[in-house]
Short mmCIF file of C-alpha atoms and ligand atoms in Angstrom, two decimals:
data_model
loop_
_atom_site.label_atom_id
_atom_site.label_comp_id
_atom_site.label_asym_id
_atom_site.label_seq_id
_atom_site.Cartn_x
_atom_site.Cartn_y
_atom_site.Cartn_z
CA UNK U 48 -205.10 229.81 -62.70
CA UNK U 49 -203.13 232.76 -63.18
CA UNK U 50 -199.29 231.67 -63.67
CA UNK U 51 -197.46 234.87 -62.00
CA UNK U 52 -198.85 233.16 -58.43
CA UNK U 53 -196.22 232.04 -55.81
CA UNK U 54 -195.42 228.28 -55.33
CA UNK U 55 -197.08 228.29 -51.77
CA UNK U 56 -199.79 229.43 -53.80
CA UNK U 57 -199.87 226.99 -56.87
CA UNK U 58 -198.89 223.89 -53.65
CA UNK U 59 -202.60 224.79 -52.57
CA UNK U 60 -204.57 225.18 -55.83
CA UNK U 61 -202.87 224.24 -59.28
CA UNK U 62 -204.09 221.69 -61.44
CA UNK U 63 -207.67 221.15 -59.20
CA UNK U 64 -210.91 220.19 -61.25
CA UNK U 65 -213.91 220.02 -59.45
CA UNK U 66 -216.69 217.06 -59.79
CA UNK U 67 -219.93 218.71 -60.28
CA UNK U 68 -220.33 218.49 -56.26
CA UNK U 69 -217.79 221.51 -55.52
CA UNK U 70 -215.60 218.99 -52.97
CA UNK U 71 -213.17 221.28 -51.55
CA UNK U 72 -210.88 218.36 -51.08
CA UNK U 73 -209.59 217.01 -54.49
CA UNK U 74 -211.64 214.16 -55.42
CA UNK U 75 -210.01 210.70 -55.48
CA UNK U 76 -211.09 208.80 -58.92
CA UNK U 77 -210.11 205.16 -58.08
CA UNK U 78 -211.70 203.98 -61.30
CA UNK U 79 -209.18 202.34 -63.84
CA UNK U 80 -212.00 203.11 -67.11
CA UNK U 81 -214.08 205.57 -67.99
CA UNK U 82 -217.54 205.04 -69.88
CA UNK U 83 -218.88 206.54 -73.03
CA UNK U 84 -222.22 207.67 -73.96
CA UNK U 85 -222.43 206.07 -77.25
CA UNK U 86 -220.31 204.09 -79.34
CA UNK U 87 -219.50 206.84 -81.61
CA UNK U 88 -217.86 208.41 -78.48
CA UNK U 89 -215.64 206.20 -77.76
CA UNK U 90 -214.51 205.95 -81.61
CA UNK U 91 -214.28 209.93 -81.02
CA UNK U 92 -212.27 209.95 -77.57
CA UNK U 93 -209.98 207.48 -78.92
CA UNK U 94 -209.38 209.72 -82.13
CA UNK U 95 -208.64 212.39 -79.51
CA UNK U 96 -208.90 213.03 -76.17
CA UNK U 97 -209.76 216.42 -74.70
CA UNK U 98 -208.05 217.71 -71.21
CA UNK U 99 -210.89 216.14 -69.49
CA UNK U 100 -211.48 213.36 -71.95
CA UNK U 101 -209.62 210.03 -69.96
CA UNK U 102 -209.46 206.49 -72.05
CA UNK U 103 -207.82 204.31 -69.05
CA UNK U 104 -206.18 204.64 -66.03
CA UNK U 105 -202.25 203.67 -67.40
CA UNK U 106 -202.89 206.65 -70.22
CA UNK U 107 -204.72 209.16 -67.45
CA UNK U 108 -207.12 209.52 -64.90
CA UNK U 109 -208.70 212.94 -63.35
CA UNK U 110 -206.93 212.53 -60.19
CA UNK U 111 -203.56 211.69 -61.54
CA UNK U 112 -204.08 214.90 -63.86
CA UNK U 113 -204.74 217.00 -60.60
CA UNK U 114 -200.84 215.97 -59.78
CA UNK U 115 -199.54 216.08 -62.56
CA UNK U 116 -200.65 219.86 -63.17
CA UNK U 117 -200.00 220.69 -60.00
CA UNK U 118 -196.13 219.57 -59.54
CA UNK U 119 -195.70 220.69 -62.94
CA UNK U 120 -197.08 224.75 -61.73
CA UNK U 121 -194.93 224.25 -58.98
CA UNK U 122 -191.60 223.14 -61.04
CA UNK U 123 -192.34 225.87 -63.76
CA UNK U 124 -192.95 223.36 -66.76
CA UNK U 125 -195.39 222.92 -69.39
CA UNK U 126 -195.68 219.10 -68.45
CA UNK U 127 -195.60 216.27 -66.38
CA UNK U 128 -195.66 212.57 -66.30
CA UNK U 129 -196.84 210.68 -63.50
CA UNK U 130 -195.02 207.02 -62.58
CA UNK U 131 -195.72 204.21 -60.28
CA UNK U 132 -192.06 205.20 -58.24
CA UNK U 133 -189.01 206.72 -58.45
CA UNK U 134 -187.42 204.48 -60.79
CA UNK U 135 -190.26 204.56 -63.23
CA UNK U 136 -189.67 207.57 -63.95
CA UNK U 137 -185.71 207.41 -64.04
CA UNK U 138 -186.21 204.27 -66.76
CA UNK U 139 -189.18 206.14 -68.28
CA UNK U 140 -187.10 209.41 -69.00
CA UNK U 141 -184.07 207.38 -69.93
CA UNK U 142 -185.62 204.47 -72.28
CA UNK U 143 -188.12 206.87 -73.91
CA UNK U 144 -185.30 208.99 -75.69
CA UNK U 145 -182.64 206.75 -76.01
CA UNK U 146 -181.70 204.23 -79.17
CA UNK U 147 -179.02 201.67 -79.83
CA UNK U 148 -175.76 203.41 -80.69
CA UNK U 149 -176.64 206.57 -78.63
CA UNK U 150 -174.20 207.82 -75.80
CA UNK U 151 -174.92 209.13 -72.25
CA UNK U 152 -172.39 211.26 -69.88
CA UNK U 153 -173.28 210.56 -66.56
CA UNK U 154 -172.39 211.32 -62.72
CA UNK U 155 -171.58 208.44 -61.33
CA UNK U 156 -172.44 209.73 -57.83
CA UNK U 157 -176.04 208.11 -58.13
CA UNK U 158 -178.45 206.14 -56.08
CA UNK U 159 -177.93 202.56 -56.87
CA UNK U 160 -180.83 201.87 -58.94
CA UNK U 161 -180.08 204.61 -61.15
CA UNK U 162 -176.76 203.04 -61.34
CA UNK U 163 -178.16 199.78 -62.35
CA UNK U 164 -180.16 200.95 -65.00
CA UNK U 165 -177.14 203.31 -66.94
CA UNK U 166 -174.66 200.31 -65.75
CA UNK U 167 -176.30 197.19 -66.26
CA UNK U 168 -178.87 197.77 -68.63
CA UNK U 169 -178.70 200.41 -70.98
CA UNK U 170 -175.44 198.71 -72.02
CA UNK U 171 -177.68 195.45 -72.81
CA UNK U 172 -179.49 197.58 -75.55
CA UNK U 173 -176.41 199.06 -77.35
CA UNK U 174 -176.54 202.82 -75.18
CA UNK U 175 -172.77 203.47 -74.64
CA UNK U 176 -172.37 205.17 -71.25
CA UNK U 177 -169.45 207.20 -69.52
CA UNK U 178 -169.14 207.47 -65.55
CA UNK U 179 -167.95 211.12 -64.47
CA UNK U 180 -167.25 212.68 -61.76
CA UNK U 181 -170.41 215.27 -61.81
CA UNK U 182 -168.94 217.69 -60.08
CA UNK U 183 -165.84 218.36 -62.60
CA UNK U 184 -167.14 220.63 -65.30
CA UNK U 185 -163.49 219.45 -66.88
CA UNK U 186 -164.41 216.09 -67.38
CA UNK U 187 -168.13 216.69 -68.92
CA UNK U 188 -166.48 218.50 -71.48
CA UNK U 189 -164.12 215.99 -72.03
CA UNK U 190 -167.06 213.35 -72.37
CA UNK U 191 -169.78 214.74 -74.12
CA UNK U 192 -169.49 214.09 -77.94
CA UNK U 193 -171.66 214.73 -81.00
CA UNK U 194 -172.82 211.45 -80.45
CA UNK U 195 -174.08 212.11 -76.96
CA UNK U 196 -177.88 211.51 -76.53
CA UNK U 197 -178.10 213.02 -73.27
CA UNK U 198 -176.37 213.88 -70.11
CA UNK U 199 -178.20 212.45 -66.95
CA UNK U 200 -176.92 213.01 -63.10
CA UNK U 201 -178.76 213.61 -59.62
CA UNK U 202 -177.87 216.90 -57.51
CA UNK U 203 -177.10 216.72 -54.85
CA UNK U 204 -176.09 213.35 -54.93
CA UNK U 205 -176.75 210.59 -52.02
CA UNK U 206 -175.39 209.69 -50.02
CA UNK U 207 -172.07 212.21 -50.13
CA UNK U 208 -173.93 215.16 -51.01
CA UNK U 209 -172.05 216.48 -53.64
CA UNK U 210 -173.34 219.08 -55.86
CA UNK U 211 -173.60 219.52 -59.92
CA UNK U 212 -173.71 222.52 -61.67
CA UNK U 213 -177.03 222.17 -63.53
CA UNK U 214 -176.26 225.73 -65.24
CA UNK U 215 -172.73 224.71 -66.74
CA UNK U 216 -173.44 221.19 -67.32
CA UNK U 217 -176.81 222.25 -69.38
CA UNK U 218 -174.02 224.41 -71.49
CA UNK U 219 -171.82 221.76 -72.21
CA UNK U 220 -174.55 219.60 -72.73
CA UNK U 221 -176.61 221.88 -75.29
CA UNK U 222 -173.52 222.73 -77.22
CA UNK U 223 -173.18 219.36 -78.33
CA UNK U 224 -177.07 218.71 -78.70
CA UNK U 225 -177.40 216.43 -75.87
CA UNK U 226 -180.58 216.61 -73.74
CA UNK U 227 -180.50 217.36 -70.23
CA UNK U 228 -182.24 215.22 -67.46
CA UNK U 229 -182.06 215.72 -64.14
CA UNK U 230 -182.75 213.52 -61.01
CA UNK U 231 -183.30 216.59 -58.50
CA UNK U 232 -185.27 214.47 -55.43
CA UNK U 233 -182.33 216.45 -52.84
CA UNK U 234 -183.02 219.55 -54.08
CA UNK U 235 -186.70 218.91 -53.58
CA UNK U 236 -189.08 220.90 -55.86
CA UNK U 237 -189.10 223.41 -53.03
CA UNK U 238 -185.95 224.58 -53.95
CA UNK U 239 -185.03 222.92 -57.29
CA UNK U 240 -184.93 226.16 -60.20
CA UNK U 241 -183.22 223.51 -62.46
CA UNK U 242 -185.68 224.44 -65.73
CA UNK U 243 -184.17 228.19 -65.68
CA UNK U 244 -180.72 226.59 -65.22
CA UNK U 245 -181.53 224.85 -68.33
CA UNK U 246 -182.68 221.16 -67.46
CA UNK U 247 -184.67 219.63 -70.40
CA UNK U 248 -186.02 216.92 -68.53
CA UNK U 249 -186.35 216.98 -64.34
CA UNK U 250 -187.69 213.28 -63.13
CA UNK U 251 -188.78 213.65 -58.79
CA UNK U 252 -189.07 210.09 -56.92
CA UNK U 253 -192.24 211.02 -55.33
CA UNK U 254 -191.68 208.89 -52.08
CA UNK U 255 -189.44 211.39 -50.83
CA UNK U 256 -190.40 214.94 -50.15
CA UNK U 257 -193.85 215.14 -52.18
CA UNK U 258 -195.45 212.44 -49.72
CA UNK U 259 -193.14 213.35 -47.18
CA UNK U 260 -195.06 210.71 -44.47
CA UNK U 261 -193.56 207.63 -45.74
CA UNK U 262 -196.85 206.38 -47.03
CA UNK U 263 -196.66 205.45 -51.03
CA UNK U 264 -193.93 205.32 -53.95
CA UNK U 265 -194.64 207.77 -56.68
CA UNK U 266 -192.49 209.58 -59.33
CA UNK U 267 -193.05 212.28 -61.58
CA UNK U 268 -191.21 213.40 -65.24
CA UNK U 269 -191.57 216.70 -66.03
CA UNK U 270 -190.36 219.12 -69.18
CA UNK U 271 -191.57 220.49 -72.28
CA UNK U 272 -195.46 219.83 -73.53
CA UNK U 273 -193.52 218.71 -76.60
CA UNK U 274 -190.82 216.18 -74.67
CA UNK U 275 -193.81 215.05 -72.23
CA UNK U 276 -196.41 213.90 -74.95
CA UNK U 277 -194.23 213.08 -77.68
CA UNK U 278 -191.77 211.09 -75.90
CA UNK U 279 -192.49 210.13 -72.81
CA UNK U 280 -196.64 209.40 -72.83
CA UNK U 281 -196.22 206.97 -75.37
CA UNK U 282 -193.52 205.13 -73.56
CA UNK U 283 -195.18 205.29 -70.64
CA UNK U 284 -198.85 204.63 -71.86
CA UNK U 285 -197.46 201.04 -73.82
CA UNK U 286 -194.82 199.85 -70.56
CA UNK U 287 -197.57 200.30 -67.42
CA UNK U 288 -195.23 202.27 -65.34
CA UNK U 289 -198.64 204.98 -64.24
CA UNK U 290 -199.15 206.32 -60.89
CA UNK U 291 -202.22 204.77 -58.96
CA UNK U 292 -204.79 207.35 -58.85
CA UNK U 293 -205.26 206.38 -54.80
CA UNK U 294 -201.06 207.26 -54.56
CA UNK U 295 -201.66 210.12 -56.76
CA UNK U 296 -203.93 211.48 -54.22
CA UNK U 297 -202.04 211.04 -51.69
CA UNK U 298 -198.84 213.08 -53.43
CA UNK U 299 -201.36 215.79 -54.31
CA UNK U 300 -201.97 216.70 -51.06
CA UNK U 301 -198.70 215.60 -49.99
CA UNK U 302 -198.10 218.68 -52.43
CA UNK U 303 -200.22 220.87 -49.87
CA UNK U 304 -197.82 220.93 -47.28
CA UNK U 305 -195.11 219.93 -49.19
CA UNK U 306 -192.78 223.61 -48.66
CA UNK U 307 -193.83 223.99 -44.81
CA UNK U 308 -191.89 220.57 -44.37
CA UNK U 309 -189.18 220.98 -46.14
CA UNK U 310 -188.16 224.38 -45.21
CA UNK U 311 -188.46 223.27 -41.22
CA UNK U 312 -186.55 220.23 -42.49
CA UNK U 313 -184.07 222.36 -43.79
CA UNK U 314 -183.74 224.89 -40.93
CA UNK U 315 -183.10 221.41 -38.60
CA UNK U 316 -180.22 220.06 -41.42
CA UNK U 317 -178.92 223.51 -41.06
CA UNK U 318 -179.33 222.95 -36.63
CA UNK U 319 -177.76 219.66 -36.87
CA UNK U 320 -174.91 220.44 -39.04
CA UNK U 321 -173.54 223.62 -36.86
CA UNK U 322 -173.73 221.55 -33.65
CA UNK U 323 -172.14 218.59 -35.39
CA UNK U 324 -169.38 220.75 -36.68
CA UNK U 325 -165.89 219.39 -34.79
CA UNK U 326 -167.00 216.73 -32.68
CA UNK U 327 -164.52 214.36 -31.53
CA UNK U 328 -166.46 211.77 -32.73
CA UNK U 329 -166.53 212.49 -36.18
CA UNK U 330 -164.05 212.45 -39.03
CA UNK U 331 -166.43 214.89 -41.13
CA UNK U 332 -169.84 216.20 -41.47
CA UNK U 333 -171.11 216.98 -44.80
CA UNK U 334 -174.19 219.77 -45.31
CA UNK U 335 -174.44 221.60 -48.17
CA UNK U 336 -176.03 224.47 -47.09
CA UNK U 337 -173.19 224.85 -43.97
CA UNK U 338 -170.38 227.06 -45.24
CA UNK U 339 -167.89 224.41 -44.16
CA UNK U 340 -169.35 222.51 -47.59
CA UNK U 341 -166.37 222.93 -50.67
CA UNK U 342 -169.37 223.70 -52.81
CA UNK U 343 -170.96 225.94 -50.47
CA UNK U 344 -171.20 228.92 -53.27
CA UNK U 345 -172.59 227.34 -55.62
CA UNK U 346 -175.44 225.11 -54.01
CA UNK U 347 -176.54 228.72 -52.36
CA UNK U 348 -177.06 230.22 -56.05
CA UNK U 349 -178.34 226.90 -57.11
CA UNK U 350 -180.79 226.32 -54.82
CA UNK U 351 -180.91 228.99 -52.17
CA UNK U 352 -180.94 226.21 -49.55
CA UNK U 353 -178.96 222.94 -48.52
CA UNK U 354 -182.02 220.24 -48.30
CA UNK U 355 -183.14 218.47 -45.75
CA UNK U 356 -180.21 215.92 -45.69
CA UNK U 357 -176.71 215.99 -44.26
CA UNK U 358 -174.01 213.16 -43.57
CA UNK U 359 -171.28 212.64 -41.49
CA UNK U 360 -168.60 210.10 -40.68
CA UNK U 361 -168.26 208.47 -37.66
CA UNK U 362 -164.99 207.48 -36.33
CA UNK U 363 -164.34 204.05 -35.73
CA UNK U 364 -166.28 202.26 -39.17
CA UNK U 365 -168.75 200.02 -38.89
CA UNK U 366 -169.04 199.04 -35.23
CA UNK U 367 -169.48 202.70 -34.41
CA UNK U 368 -171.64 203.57 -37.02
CA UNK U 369 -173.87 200.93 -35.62
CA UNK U 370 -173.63 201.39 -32.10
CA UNK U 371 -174.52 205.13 -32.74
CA UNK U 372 -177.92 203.83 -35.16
CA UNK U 373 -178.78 201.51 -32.36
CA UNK U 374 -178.39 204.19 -29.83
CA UNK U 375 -180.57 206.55 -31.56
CA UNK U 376 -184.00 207.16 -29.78
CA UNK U 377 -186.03 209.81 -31.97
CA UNK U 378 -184.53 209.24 -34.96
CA UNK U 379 -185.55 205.57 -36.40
CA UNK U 380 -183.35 203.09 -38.74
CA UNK U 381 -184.42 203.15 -42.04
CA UNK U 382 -183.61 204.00 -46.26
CA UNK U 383 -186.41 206.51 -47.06
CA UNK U 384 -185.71 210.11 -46.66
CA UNK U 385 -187.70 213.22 -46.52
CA UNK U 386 -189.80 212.04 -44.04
CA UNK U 387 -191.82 213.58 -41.18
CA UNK U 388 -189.77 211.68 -39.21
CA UNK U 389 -185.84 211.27 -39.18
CA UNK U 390 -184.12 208.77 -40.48
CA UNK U 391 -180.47 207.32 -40.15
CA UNK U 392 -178.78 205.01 -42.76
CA UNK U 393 -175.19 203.50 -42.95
CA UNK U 394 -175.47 203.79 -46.97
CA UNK U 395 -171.83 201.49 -47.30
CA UNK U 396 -174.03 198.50 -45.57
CA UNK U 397 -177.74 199.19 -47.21
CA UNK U 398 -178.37 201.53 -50.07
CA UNK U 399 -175.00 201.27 -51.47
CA UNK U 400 -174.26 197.60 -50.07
CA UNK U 401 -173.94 196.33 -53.37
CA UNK U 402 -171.35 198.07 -54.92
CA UNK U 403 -167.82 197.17 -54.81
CA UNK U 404 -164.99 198.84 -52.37
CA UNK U 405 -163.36 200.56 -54.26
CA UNK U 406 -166.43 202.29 -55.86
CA UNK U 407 -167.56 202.84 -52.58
CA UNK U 408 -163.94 204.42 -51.50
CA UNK U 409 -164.69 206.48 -54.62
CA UNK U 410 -167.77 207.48 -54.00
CA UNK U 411 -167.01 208.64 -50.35
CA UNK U 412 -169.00 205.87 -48.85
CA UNK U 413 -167.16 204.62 -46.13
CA UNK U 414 -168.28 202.50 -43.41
CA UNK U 415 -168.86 205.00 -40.98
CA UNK U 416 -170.99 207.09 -42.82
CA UNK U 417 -174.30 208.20 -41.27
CA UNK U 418 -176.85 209.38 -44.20
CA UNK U 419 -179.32 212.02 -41.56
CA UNK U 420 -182.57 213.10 -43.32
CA UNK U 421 -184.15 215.53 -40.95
CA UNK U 422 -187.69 215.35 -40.21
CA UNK U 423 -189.72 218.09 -38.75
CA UNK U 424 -189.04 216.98 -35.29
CA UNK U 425 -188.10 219.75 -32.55
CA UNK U 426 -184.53 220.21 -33.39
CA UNK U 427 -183.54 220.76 -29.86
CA UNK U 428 -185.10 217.15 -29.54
CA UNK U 429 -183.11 215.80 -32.51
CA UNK U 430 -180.17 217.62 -31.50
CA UNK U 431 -179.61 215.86 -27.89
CA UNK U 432 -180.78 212.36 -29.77
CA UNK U 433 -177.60 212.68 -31.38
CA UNK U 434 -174.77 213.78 -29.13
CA UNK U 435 -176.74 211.28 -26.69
CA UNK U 436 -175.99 208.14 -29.64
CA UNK U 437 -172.54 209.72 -30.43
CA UNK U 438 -171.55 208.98 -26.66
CA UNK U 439 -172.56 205.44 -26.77
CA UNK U 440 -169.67 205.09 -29.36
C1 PLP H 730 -185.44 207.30 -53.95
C2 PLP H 730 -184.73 207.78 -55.13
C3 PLP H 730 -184.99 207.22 -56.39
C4 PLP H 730 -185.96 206.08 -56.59
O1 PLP H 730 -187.25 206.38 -56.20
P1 PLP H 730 -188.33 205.26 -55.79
O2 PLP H 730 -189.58 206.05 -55.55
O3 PLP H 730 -187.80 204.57 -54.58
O4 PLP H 730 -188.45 204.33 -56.94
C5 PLP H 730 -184.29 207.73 -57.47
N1 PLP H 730 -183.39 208.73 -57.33
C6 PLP H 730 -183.12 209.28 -56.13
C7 PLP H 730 -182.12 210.37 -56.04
C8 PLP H 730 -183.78 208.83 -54.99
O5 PLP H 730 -183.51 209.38 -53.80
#
């Protein structure tokens, strides 16, 4: 396929390889093996592999290829990775490049597993790490060193939906030698230009947008041919973190659709967040793509858009927050986003439960904070859902 096509273009058709039947529909290869002809081809395909030479489902597998091709057209790099979830591919990007003694510089604003991993484990195996506020250029200079490995942080971050700089940060960041990697699942690959912004590495929990209907975890890595088979294959390949070809059908054609979603997702964030604006009930409401947002400017040159998420704080803490949730009638309780549907989550009491107050307090997650991913509902509909829960409170 040509590579000067659009994404809405490349969303349809990148990466497909057709059986010798001609399926229209991308063909779903739940097989875990792969036979050989003789024995001298299997000495051979083990030697090397061609593009559509496959060994065993962990390594490859025709259908996972079809996604990985495909996201990778869509993001604009050479490679991709496919994982089992989200956090596969957060470890798998991590662990793969990182030795004892090596440091990382990241923003703390991060969802909790992500915090686990550069908190509580990376530590374990001699990786120093430093805890920044993301969205101070100021202090990234301050904490990336020689010795600095890489710089990891997620933008825009959940559940406060601040924004990093990917463009500056991937400045500091080179300067010093450090690798980029990005966690960009808000900024969706819809919108996400992160590899011309200078991201090394951009890792997508799959769960989210690409699927989009709630239906399977899936993650992707994606970056150079040279970063994706050198560094990460092998780590993935030996540790059994590989996408299930039956999920990786499902994100492929997730893929399909993928932009149509998002962007009416979008348009109802955008809906929501101007008729939220000022309401009595509320001590703020946070949408980066509203021009109320501090970083306004910059997630508009960034990304063009501001997701499909906004939050907002509900007067009154925890009692209110939940009376509003259990008022809610469209919208439904839960801690996936991206979704068809809408979904509301007090972050301070699920997600982010775990951490302690004060990290909370610095993290903006107070108790009456309402994560809102917007499905692709009417947003007339989702629009009186919510001013109908805000008066139960
Ligand atoms: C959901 C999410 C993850 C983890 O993805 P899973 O598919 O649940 O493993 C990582 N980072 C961000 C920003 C996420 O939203």
């Amino acid at each position: 396929m040509s590579d000067d096509l659009n994404p809405r273009t490349k969303a349809v058709h990148a990466g497909t390889r057709r059986s010798q039947y001609g399926e229209v529909s991308e063909a779903l290869f739940l097989t875990q093996g792969f036979v050989y002809d003789t024995a001298e081809a299997a000495e051979a395909r083990f030697l090397q592999s061609g593009p559509d030479e496959f060994i065993y489902a962990r390594y490859g597998n025709p259908t996972v290829a079809m996604f990985e091709e495909r996201i990778a057209a869509l993001e604009g790099t050479e490679d991709g990775f496919a994982t089992a979830s989200g956090m596969a591919a957060v470890n798998g990007a991590l662990m793969a490049f990182l030795k004892a003694g090596d440091h990382v510089v990241a923003g703390r604003a991060l969802f909790g597993s992500c915090l686990y991993i550069l908190e509580n484990i990376l530590p374990r195996y001699g990786v120093d790490v430093t805890l920044i506020d993301g969205t101070d250029l100021d202090a990234w200079r301050a904490a990336v060193r020689p010795d600095t490995r890489l710089c990891f942080f997620e933008t825009i971050s959940n559940p406060a939906l601040e924004v990093v700089d990917i463009q500056s940060v991937s400045e500091i960041a080179h300067a010093q030698g450090a690798l980029v990697v990005v966690d960009n699942v808000f900024a969706t690959p819809v919108y996400s230009k992160a590899v011309q912004q200078g991201a090394d590495i951009i890792v997508y929990s799959t769960t989210k947008h690409v699927d989009g209907q709630g239906r399977a975890l899936g993650g992707v890595i994606l970056g150079s041919k040279e970063h994706i088979r050198g560094a990460i294959e092998p780590y993935m390949k030996h540790t059994g973190g590989a996408m299930s070809p039956f999920n990786a059908w499902v994100m492929l054609k997730g893929l399909e659709t993928m932009e149509l979603r998002v962007r009416a997702q979008t348009t109802n964030a955008m809906v929501l967040a101007e008729a939220l604006q000022g309401h009595e009930k509320l001590s703020r409401v946070i949408y980066p793509g509203h021009s109320s947002h501090p970083q306004h400017d910059l997630v508009s040159r960034q990304m063009g858009a501001g997701g499909t998420i906004l939050s907002f704080d509900i007067k009154g803490g925890r009692d209110a927050a939940f009376r509003f949730l259990n008022a809610l009638e469209i919208a439904v309780i839960s801690n996936n986003l991206g979704d068809a549907k809408s979904i509301a989550t007090p972050p301070a009491f699920t997600t982010h439960q775990r951490l302690p107050d004060a990290q909370k307090a610095e993290l903006g997650i107070t108790p009456g904070l309402v994560r809102f991913s917007c499905g692709i509902e009417d947003p007339q509909d989702l629009e009186r859902d919510i001013l109908r829960a805000l008066e139960a409170v």
